[in-house]
Amino acid sequence: MIAPNDEIPGLPGSHVPIASPCLSYWQKTTRGFPHLNANQHAPVPATAKYVVIGSGIAGALTAFELLESGVKGTDVVLLEAREAASGASSRNAGHVRPDAFRGFMAYSRLHGPEQAVKIIQNEKLVLERVDEFVKAHDVKCDFNLTTTFDVCMTDEFAKYEAECFEAYQKAGGDVSHIKFFQGNEAQEASRVKAAVTAYEWPAGSSHPAKLAQWLINAAVEKGMAFFTHCPALKITKADSADTIWSVLTPRGSISTPTIIHCTNAHAPFLLPNLVSHVTPNRAQAHSLIPTPSFSSGKALTSTLSLRYSLAHFYSVIQRTGDGTIVLGVSRSNPTLSAATLAERINANDRYFNEEIVEDAMKQWGKIFPEYEQEQLVHGEGLDHAWTGIIAMTPDSVPFVGAIEDLPGQYICAGFNGHGMARIFTCAPGVVKLVQGKEWKETGLPECFEMTKSRLAKLVEPSKSVW
Ligand SMILES: Cc1cc2nc3c(=O)[nH]c(=O)nc-3n(C[C@H](O)[C@H](O)[C@H](O)COP(=O)(O)OP(=O)(O)OC[C@H]3O[C@@H](n4cnc5c(N)ncnc54)[C@H](O)[C@@H]3O)c2cc1C
């Protein structure tokens, strides 16, 4: 048993996901999923045409899209190190929230203004794709298409957001869907009494574990073989012509010409060249049971990002139905102790951090005094806290595409805490590439492509703008 401060052998991310992680609110409410522990003792097949590694939303959607494109279900194997979708996809804060302009200046510094506009436009497209997908397939994942507010809690941050907005607009970015509020108007629109300014645009929330499970189930129903508790341990060449790979698992080896790595922060375990380019960061979220002031007709109808600075913010969604509030906390919050901040470079999702819980609840009470934390009845208030591991990249964008020098191997990972706002274009994109299409047919920003020249530029260890 690894204690909270125990070292996991090797560099962060250079090991398989730890055994016995904690459960998130999303996992606690989906324990009946029939494929949760699918084939957990069964040997893997000796061969497969496609092996997808990792059953989060990236891996599950990649497998689903392969089948949608005409690949036979029985040609695809999906490997998962723990139970079904046990990584960040089932542990996040529930937001499907495109960045509408805020990241523009930071992305511009990293990738230039043209790519920065494309990065932001892609997130807008993802929201549309998720909405279309959920409707077309009638996916019961509690998807709620609504609006979100970026609420600026300080004058400095209000100034920063105004600059980003202006710069994005000047670069040709579409801002027609964004509403701006100031002073009293911002406070009324967002329900945040300390709001300085606020921006509102379309966004959604979902039950991410239900979405991942729906995708897995749909692929299994079409014949895909799914193996849980079955980590890919090693990949070696299986022929001298470099066209077949052998994927070693605890339950046998699979020979395959095509591997798609959807392993999130654990990508460097099988792809050691990525060890300083994909870094695990532990993030924490909390579920709260609403008091009467946030129940029924008084529930929040939009989602929120309450922002003190780029590194210090709180994300809020309130679910329709059970009314649960999900409160996420930024990882680099400068008000936290040095010890807590140091703990975030970590791939151990078994524990949560008490100091982060205290900070979250204190800020929640301060921002929403009407929640009346002091007068909770039994059953109201903090319900659960959990952690998950997100994958940061030094240039704040994911790695998508063919892995040069490893013919037949592809990657779709490194979502920098924005997976719900990126995967629904990246996974279909990687499937197009697997099928021999050109990058431009993916429609993705060019800077997402996994190229040797991009890797060569990433000399610094992972240091994202978020
Ligand atoms: C607390 C928290 C809050 C977040 N909030 C949001 C949010 O509100 N909005 C948003 O857009 N994003 C959010 N994110 C980020 C988002 O959840 C991720 O970007 C997204 O889930 C990544 O999906 P994925 O499929 O790439 O990774 P994962 O869901 O982590 O899936 C990777 C899978 O690969 C498996 N795996 C790894 N190595 C191996 C191996 N060797 N063999 C077999 N299997 C392996 C893992 O067990 C895991 O199941 C949050 C994340 C956290 C942790």
XYZ file of C-alpha atoms and ligand atoms in Angstrom:
519
model
C 0.000 0.000 0.000
C 1.476 3.343 -1.009
C 1.048 6.018 1.673
C 0.303 9.615 0.564
C 3.919 10.721 0.508
C 5.487 7.452 -0.554
C 7.537 7.610 -3.705
C 6.188 5.579 -6.590
C 9.207 3.985 -8.259
C 10.447 5.839 -11.329
C 9.563 9.290 -12.626
C 5.953 10.504 -12.389
C 4.035 9.053 -15.336
C 6.695 6.456 -16.037
C 4.662 3.710 -14.418
C 1.279 2.144 -15.001
C -1.672 3.680 -13.113
C -1.545 2.774 -9.417
C -3.749 -0.021 -8.118
C -6.674 0.801 -5.772
C -7.321 4.448 -6.697
C -10.035 6.359 -4.851
C -13.510 6.607 -6.390
C -14.927 9.886 -7.670
C -18.539 11.000 -7.320
C -18.998 9.866 -10.954
C -17.598 6.402 -10.236
C -19.563 6.045 -6.994
C -22.756 6.576 -8.977
C -21.993 4.094 -11.800
C -20.861 0.930 -9.982
C -23.430 -1.124 -11.876
C -21.767 -0.694 -15.287
C -21.740 -4.249 -16.709
C -18.272 -3.906 -18.301
C -16.622 -2.263 -15.274
C -14.333 -5.277 -14.779
C -14.731 -6.872 -18.224
C -12.546 -9.911 -18.927
C -10.473 -9.172 -15.868
C -9.061 -12.693 -15.703
C -9.283 -13.691 -19.382
C -6.160 -14.110 -21.523
C -5.747 -11.562 -24.317
C -5.937 -12.729 -27.955
C -2.651 -13.524 -29.712
C -3.363 -11.105 -32.563
C -5.482 -8.055 -33.311
C -5.593 -5.567 -36.162
C -5.880 -2.611 -33.772
C -4.916 -2.296 -30.120
C -6.154 0.802 -28.306
C -4.465 1.340 -24.938
C -6.461 3.232 -22.301
C -10.242 3.261 -21.887
C -10.831 6.893 -20.917
C -12.925 9.056 -23.209
C -9.965 9.348 -25.634
C -9.486 5.570 -25.946
C -13.187 4.718 -25.839
C -14.057 7.290 -28.508
C -11.088 6.212 -30.653
C -12.316 2.609 -30.533
C -15.897 3.728 -31.213
C -14.821 5.859 -34.194
C -12.739 3.016 -35.643
C -15.859 0.865 -35.664
C -18.028 3.681 -37.036
C -15.576 4.044 -39.910
C -16.130 0.436 -40.964
C -13.504 -1.494 -38.999
C -14.935 -4.791 -37.702
C -15.507 -4.865 -33.944
C -13.648 -8.141 -33.655
C -10.528 -6.468 -35.118
C -10.208 -4.081 -32.161
C -8.854 -4.779 -28.669
C -9.149 -2.151 -25.930
C -6.774 -2.566 -22.972
C -7.328 -0.876 -19.621
C -4.916 -1.023 -16.675
C -7.643 -0.788 -14.007
C -11.453 -0.884 -14.092
C -13.229 0.605 -17.134
C -12.463 4.301 -17.653
C -10.810 4.632 -14.276
C -8.591 7.620 -15.159
C -9.232 11.348 -15.468
C -12.320 10.821 -17.637
C -14.231 9.441 -14.664
C -12.676 11.843 -12.165
C -13.033 15.282 -13.659
C -15.150 18.275 -12.691
C -17.863 17.571 -15.265
C -17.355 20.637 -17.425
C -17.590 20.480 -21.208
C -16.390 24.031 -21.411
C -14.640 25.534 -24.392
C -12.163 28.297 -23.780
C -13.785 31.234 -25.601
C -10.834 33.689 -25.683
C -8.969 33.640 -22.343
C -6.131 31.397 -23.467
C -5.483 33.409 -26.611
C -2.485 35.441 -25.440
C -0.799 32.477 -23.777
C -1.366 30.233 -26.818
C -0.146 33.019 -29.115
C 3.138 33.195 -27.235
C 3.583 29.450 -27.650
C 2.190 28.837 -31.123
C 1.577 32.199 -32.813
C -1.787 33.989 -33.221
C -3.077 31.919 -36.130
C -2.710 28.635 -34.257
C -4.033 30.266 -31.078
C -7.255 31.206 -32.879
C -7.515 27.644 -34.208
C -6.987 26.135 -30.732
C -9.871 28.176 -29.344
C -12.131 27.587 -32.352
C -11.506 23.855 -32.007
C -12.857 23.908 -28.440
C -16.033 25.621 -29.640
C -16.395 22.919 -32.285
C -15.965 20.188 -29.655
C -18.943 21.487 -27.678
C -21.042 21.324 -30.842
C -19.740 17.810 -31.590
C -20.511 16.544 -28.091
C -23.994 18.022 -28.263
C -24.649 16.479 -31.711
C -23.203 13.113 -30.638
C -25.223 12.865 -27.441
C -28.419 13.777 -29.312
C -27.748 11.527 -32.330
C -27.036 8.465 -30.168
C -29.356 9.350 -27.295
C -26.460 8.999 -24.843
C -27.726 9.059 -21.279
C -24.795 10.976 -19.788
C -26.737 13.832 -18.203
C -25.349 16.234 -20.804
C -26.667 19.695 -20.093
C -26.110 22.282 -22.809
C -26.221 25.652 -21.111
C -23.954 28.674 -20.731
C -20.907 29.301 -18.600
C -19.547 32.414 -16.911
C -15.909 33.352 -16.557
C -16.228 35.500 -13.452
C -13.328 37.877 -12.818
C -12.949 38.224 -9.041
C -10.199 40.881 -9.048
C -9.533 44.096 -10.984
C -6.215 42.669 -12.204
C -7.839 39.575 -13.639
C -10.651 41.633 -15.174
C -7.946 43.665 -16.948
C -6.167 40.515 -18.126
C -9.368 39.006 -19.537
C -10.249 42.287 -21.271
C -6.827 42.247 -22.958
C -7.262 38.627 -24.046
C -10.733 39.361 -25.405
C -9.473 42.324 -27.412
C -6.415 40.470 -28.712
C -8.523 37.461 -29.751
C -11.034 39.680 -31.529
C -8.254 41.614 -33.301
C -6.742 38.342 -34.520
C -10.044 37.503 -36.201
C -11.419 35.258 -33.436
C -15.209 34.911 -33.338
C -16.650 36.583 -30.230
C -20.232 36.863 -31.459
C -21.390 34.220 -28.959
C -19.828 35.940 -25.914
C -21.732 38.332 -23.650
C -19.920 40.789 -21.371
C -21.173 42.083 -18.004
C -19.672 44.625 -15.630
C -20.273 45.626 -11.984
C -23.867 45.055 -10.812
C -24.823 43.425 -14.084
C -21.986 40.897 -13.719
C -23.050 40.207 -10.140
C -26.684 39.671 -11.072
C -26.011 37.549 -14.153
C -23.481 35.258 -12.456
C -24.990 35.279 -8.912
C -21.485 36.097 -7.626
C -21.644 39.153 -5.360
C -17.913 39.901 -5.635
C -17.813 39.719 -9.441
C -15.892 42.569 -11.080
C -16.714 41.538 -14.654
C -18.136 38.402 -16.227
C -18.198 36.834 -19.692
C -20.894 34.339 -20.693
C -20.830 31.850 -23.587
C -22.291 28.430 -24.474
C -20.907 25.428 -22.570
C -22.156 22.215 -21.053
C -21.712 19.723 -18.286
C -22.020 15.971 -18.300
C -21.608 12.853 -16.205
C -18.229 11.947 -17.731
C -18.142 8.357 -16.472
C -21.537 7.684 -18.064
C -20.237 9.103 -21.343
C -17.087 6.935 -21.281
C -19.107 3.874 -20.307
C -21.620 4.486 -23.082
C -18.786 4.573 -25.637
C -17.203 1.388 -24.259
C -20.532 -0.418 -24.214
C -21.361 0.622 -27.782
C -18.006 -0.710 -29.024
C -18.323 -3.944 -27.024
C -21.798 -4.484 -28.494
C -20.213 -4.274 -31.951
C -17.747 -7.029 -31.057
C -14.741 -5.143 -29.647
C -12.780 -7.134 -27.062
C -12.298 -5.149 -23.848
C -9.808 -6.221 -21.176
C -9.806 -4.434 -17.824
C -7.108 -4.775 -15.117
C -4.820 -5.540 -18.033
C -2.044 -2.942 -18.386
C 0.093 -2.850 -21.497
C 3.505 -3.425 -19.927
C 5.882 -3.287 -22.855
C 5.845 -2.893 -26.630
C 8.490 -4.643 -28.701
C 9.074 -5.273 -32.387
C 7.644 -8.610 -33.454
C 9.140 -8.812 -36.952
C 12.289 -7.655 -38.719
C 10.301 -5.532 -41.205
C 9.024 -3.292 -38.374
C 5.402 -3.813 -39.350
C 4.187 -5.848 -36.382
C 4.383 -4.930 -32.704
C 3.986 -7.149 -29.696
C 2.074 -5.695 -26.741
C 2.964 -7.486 -23.518
C 0.255 -7.695 -20.838
C 0.052 -9.740 -17.619
C -2.295 -12.099 -19.492
C -0.356 -12.711 -22.698
C 1.024 -10.782 -25.658
C -0.887 -9.374 -28.634
C 0.749 -9.061 -32.066
C -0.627 -6.098 -33.952
C 0.289 -3.723 -36.761
C -1.541 -0.772 -35.159
C -1.386 0.624 -31.631
C -3.118 3.790 -30.459
C -1.826 5.172 -27.155
C -4.670 6.847 -25.225
C -2.904 6.597 -21.888
C -3.115 10.223 -20.784
C -0.457 11.114 -18.201
C 0.936 7.566 -18.300
C 1.977 7.829 -21.951
C 5.712 7.980 -21.059
C 5.570 4.505 -19.506
C 5.288 2.928 -22.976
C 6.823 5.881 -24.856
C 9.859 6.881 -22.770
C 10.763 9.701 -25.208
C 7.790 11.571 -23.782
C 8.983 11.462 -20.195
C 9.610 15.203 -19.922
C 6.869 16.102 -22.412
C 3.821 14.517 -20.784
C 3.755 15.180 -17.059
C 1.163 13.938 -14.588
C -0.506 16.562 -12.439
C -2.947 15.595 -9.729
C -6.175 17.590 -9.685
C -8.918 17.529 -7.071
C -12.674 17.977 -7.205
C -15.484 17.916 -4.643
C -19.189 17.184 -4.659
C -21.521 19.246 -2.481
C -25.139 18.587 -1.632
C -27.043 21.833 -2.092
C -28.738 23.737 0.698
C -32.236 25.182 -0.002
C -30.630 28.320 -1.463
C -29.183 26.175 -4.289
C -31.991 23.605 -4.589
C -34.909 23.243 -6.979
C -35.763 26.590 -8.646
C -32.704 28.183 -6.994
C -30.167 25.819 -8.539
C -27.408 27.312 -10.691
C -28.449 27.129 -14.329
C -25.087 28.100 -15.826
C -21.651 26.739 -14.990
C -18.941 28.972 -13.535
C -15.225 29.547 -13.493
C -14.474 31.863 -10.574
C -11.120 33.432 -11.384
C -8.716 35.286 -9.111
C -5.768 34.770 -11.461
C -4.650 32.381 -14.216
C -3.380 29.955 -11.588
C -6.062 30.521 -8.932
C -9.637 29.611 -9.823
C -12.595 27.408 -8.889
C -14.837 25.640 -11.388
C -18.493 24.994 -10.598
C -21.219 22.944 -12.222
C -24.565 22.069 -10.704
C -26.195 18.942 -12.009
C -29.801 18.919 -13.056
C -31.679 16.057 -11.402
C -29.834 15.310 -8.167
C -28.683 18.943 -7.857
C -25.156 17.930 -6.834
C -22.648 20.773 -7.109
C -19.201 19.802 -8.397
C -16.453 22.161 -7.302
C -13.015 21.904 -8.893
C -9.913 23.699 -7.622
C -6.987 24.944 -9.720
C -3.820 22.937 -9.172
C -1.403 25.853 -8.829
C -3.518 27.896 -6.422
C -0.870 30.188 -4.869
C -2.721 30.382 -1.526
C -1.971 26.687 -0.855
C 1.082 25.607 1.143
C 4.328 24.730 -0.610
C 3.909 21.106 0.491
C 0.451 20.843 -1.119
C 1.643 22.539 -4.293
C 4.604 20.161 -4.524
C 2.256 17.184 -4.167
C 0.486 17.965 -7.424
C 3.305 16.579 -9.604
C 2.031 13.158 -8.927
C 0.343 10.203 -10.559
C -1.184 8.809 -7.384
C -4.975 9.153 -7.426
C -5.582 7.127 -4.273
C -5.717 10.107 -1.917
C -7.138 13.601 -1.726
C -5.608 16.590 0.022
C -7.326 18.025 3.139
C -5.861 21.500 2.679
C -7.446 21.703 -0.783
C -10.814 20.600 0.653
C -10.585 23.299 3.340
C -9.656 25.948 0.784
C -12.477 24.893 -1.557
C -15.110 24.972 1.179
C -13.845 28.256 2.625
C -13.887 29.955 -0.775
C -17.289 28.481 -1.604
C -18.707 29.911 1.644
C -17.093 33.280 0.981
C -18.255 33.526 -2.632
C -21.758 32.211 -1.912
C -22.643 33.253 1.676
C -26.273 32.284 0.949
C -25.157 28.637 0.961
C -25.144 29.033 4.784
C -22.463 26.484 5.576
C -22.898 26.992 9.295
C -26.517 25.829 9.252
C -26.309 22.609 7.278
C -28.697 19.812 8.115
C -27.387 16.258 8.110
C -26.936 15.258 4.457
C -26.165 18.746 3.134
C -22.698 20.165 2.497
C -19.476 18.471 1.433
C -20.337 15.030 0.124
C -17.094 13.698 -1.355
C -13.561 14.685 -2.452
C -11.438 12.868 -5.017
C -8.397 13.210 -7.190
C -7.468 12.342 -10.750
C -4.398 12.688 -12.900
C -4.265 15.087 -15.795
C -1.587 15.130 -18.496
C 0.278 18.382 -19.024
C 2.440 19.135 -22.049
C 5.056 21.929 -22.206
C 3.212 23.720 -25.022
C -0.284 23.317 -23.527
C -1.725 21.296 -26.432
C -2.208 17.537 -26.876
C -0.124 15.078 -28.857
C -2.178 13.642 -31.705
C -1.131 11.448 -34.607
C 1.474 9.036 -35.907
C 4.589 8.497 -33.820
C 7.488 8.979 -36.180
C 10.089 6.177 -35.892
C 7.432 3.774 -34.561
C 5.452 2.912 -37.705
C 1.933 1.807 -36.917
C 1.893 3.502 -33.493
C -0.282 6.563 -32.835
C -1.072 8.773 -29.866
C -4.034 10.806 -28.643
C -3.044 12.143 -25.216
C -1.908 15.162 -23.223
C -5.088 17.193 -22.902
C -3.821 19.666 -20.269
C -6.996 19.437 -18.200
C -9.152 20.298 -21.250
C -9.994 16.802 -22.432
C -13.751 17.295 -22.449
C -13.201 20.323 -24.682
C -10.770 18.566 -27.036
C -11.209 14.802 -27.287
C -14.309 14.879 -29.485
C -12.249 16.260 -32.375
C -8.874 14.686 -31.501
C -10.050 11.050 -31.288
C -11.926 11.155 -34.625
C -8.833 12.936 -35.998
C -6.438 10.196 -34.922
C -8.728 7.573 -36.474
C -8.529 9.430 -39.812
C -4.740 9.386 -39.584
C -4.715 5.673 -38.730
C -6.675 5.167 -41.924
C -4.052 6.948 -43.996
C -5.704 10.349 -44.331
C -3.716 13.597 -44.343
C -3.421 15.842 -41.290
C -5.530 18.561 -42.939
C -8.450 16.143 -43.127
C -8.536 15.988 -39.331
C -9.439 19.679 -39.185
C -7.295 19.954 -36.040
C -4.888 22.813 -35.312
C -1.497 21.906 -36.833
C 0.217 22.479 -33.480
C -1.546 19.373 -32.051
C 0.385 17.074 -34.380
C 2.986 14.816 -32.793
C 6.073 15.506 -34.873
C 9.766 15.090 -34.185
C 10.328 18.791 -34.842
C 7.702 19.709 -32.230
C 9.314 17.388 -29.691
C 12.742 18.847 -30.429
C 11.450 22.316 -29.549
C 10.054 21.159 -26.205
C 13.277 21.380 -24.299
C 11.718 22.631 -21.109
C 9.893 20.276 -18.763
C 6.103 20.470 -18.826
C 4.994 23.958 -17.844
C 1.486 24.648 -19.027
C -0.237 28.000 -19.087
C -3.118 26.605 -17.009
C -10.115 16.577 -10.941
C -10.141 16.798 -12.432
C -10.968 17.772 -12.969
C -11.029 17.950 -14.352
N -11.965 18.792 -14.853
C -12.129 18.874 -16.186
C -13.187 19.618 -16.719
O -14.039 20.109 -15.985
N -13.249 19.757 -18.071
C -12.332 19.170 -18.910
O -12.385 19.372 -20.121
N -11.383 18.380 -18.432
C -11.257 18.218 -17.098
N -10.290 17.410 -16.595
C -9.388 16.724 -17.533
C -10.070 15.583 -18.259
O -10.690 14.725 -17.342
C -9.014 14.846 -19.079
O -8.416 15.768 -19.985
C -9.593 13.698 -19.888
O -10.405 12.873 -19.096
C -8.464 12.869 -20.485
O -9.036 11.736 -21.085
P -8.101 10.560 -21.545
O -8.958 9.512 -22.099
O -6.987 11.113 -22.347
O -7.402 10.081 -20.195
P -7.942 9.104 -19.034
O -9.366 9.289 -18.793
O -7.010 9.288 -17.878
O -7.740 7.691 -19.667
C -6.489 7.067 -19.795
C -6.696 5.607 -19.433
O -5.517 4.895 -19.773
C -5.321 3.890 -18.794
N -3.909 3.504 -18.901
C -2.811 4.256 -18.681
N -1.690 3.546 -18.921
C -2.092 2.319 -19.329
C -1.406 1.147 -19.747
N -0.063 1.074 -19.788
N -2.140 0.057 -20.106
C -3.510 0.091 -20.088
N -4.194 1.187 -19.688
C -3.497 2.279 -19.327
C -5.708 4.586 -17.499
O -5.980 3.692 -16.466
C -6.910 5.407 -17.939
O -8.130 4.733 -17.735
C -10.195 17.191 -15.215
C -9.379 16.192 -14.682
C -9.362 15.997 -13.306
C -8.486 14.886 -12.762
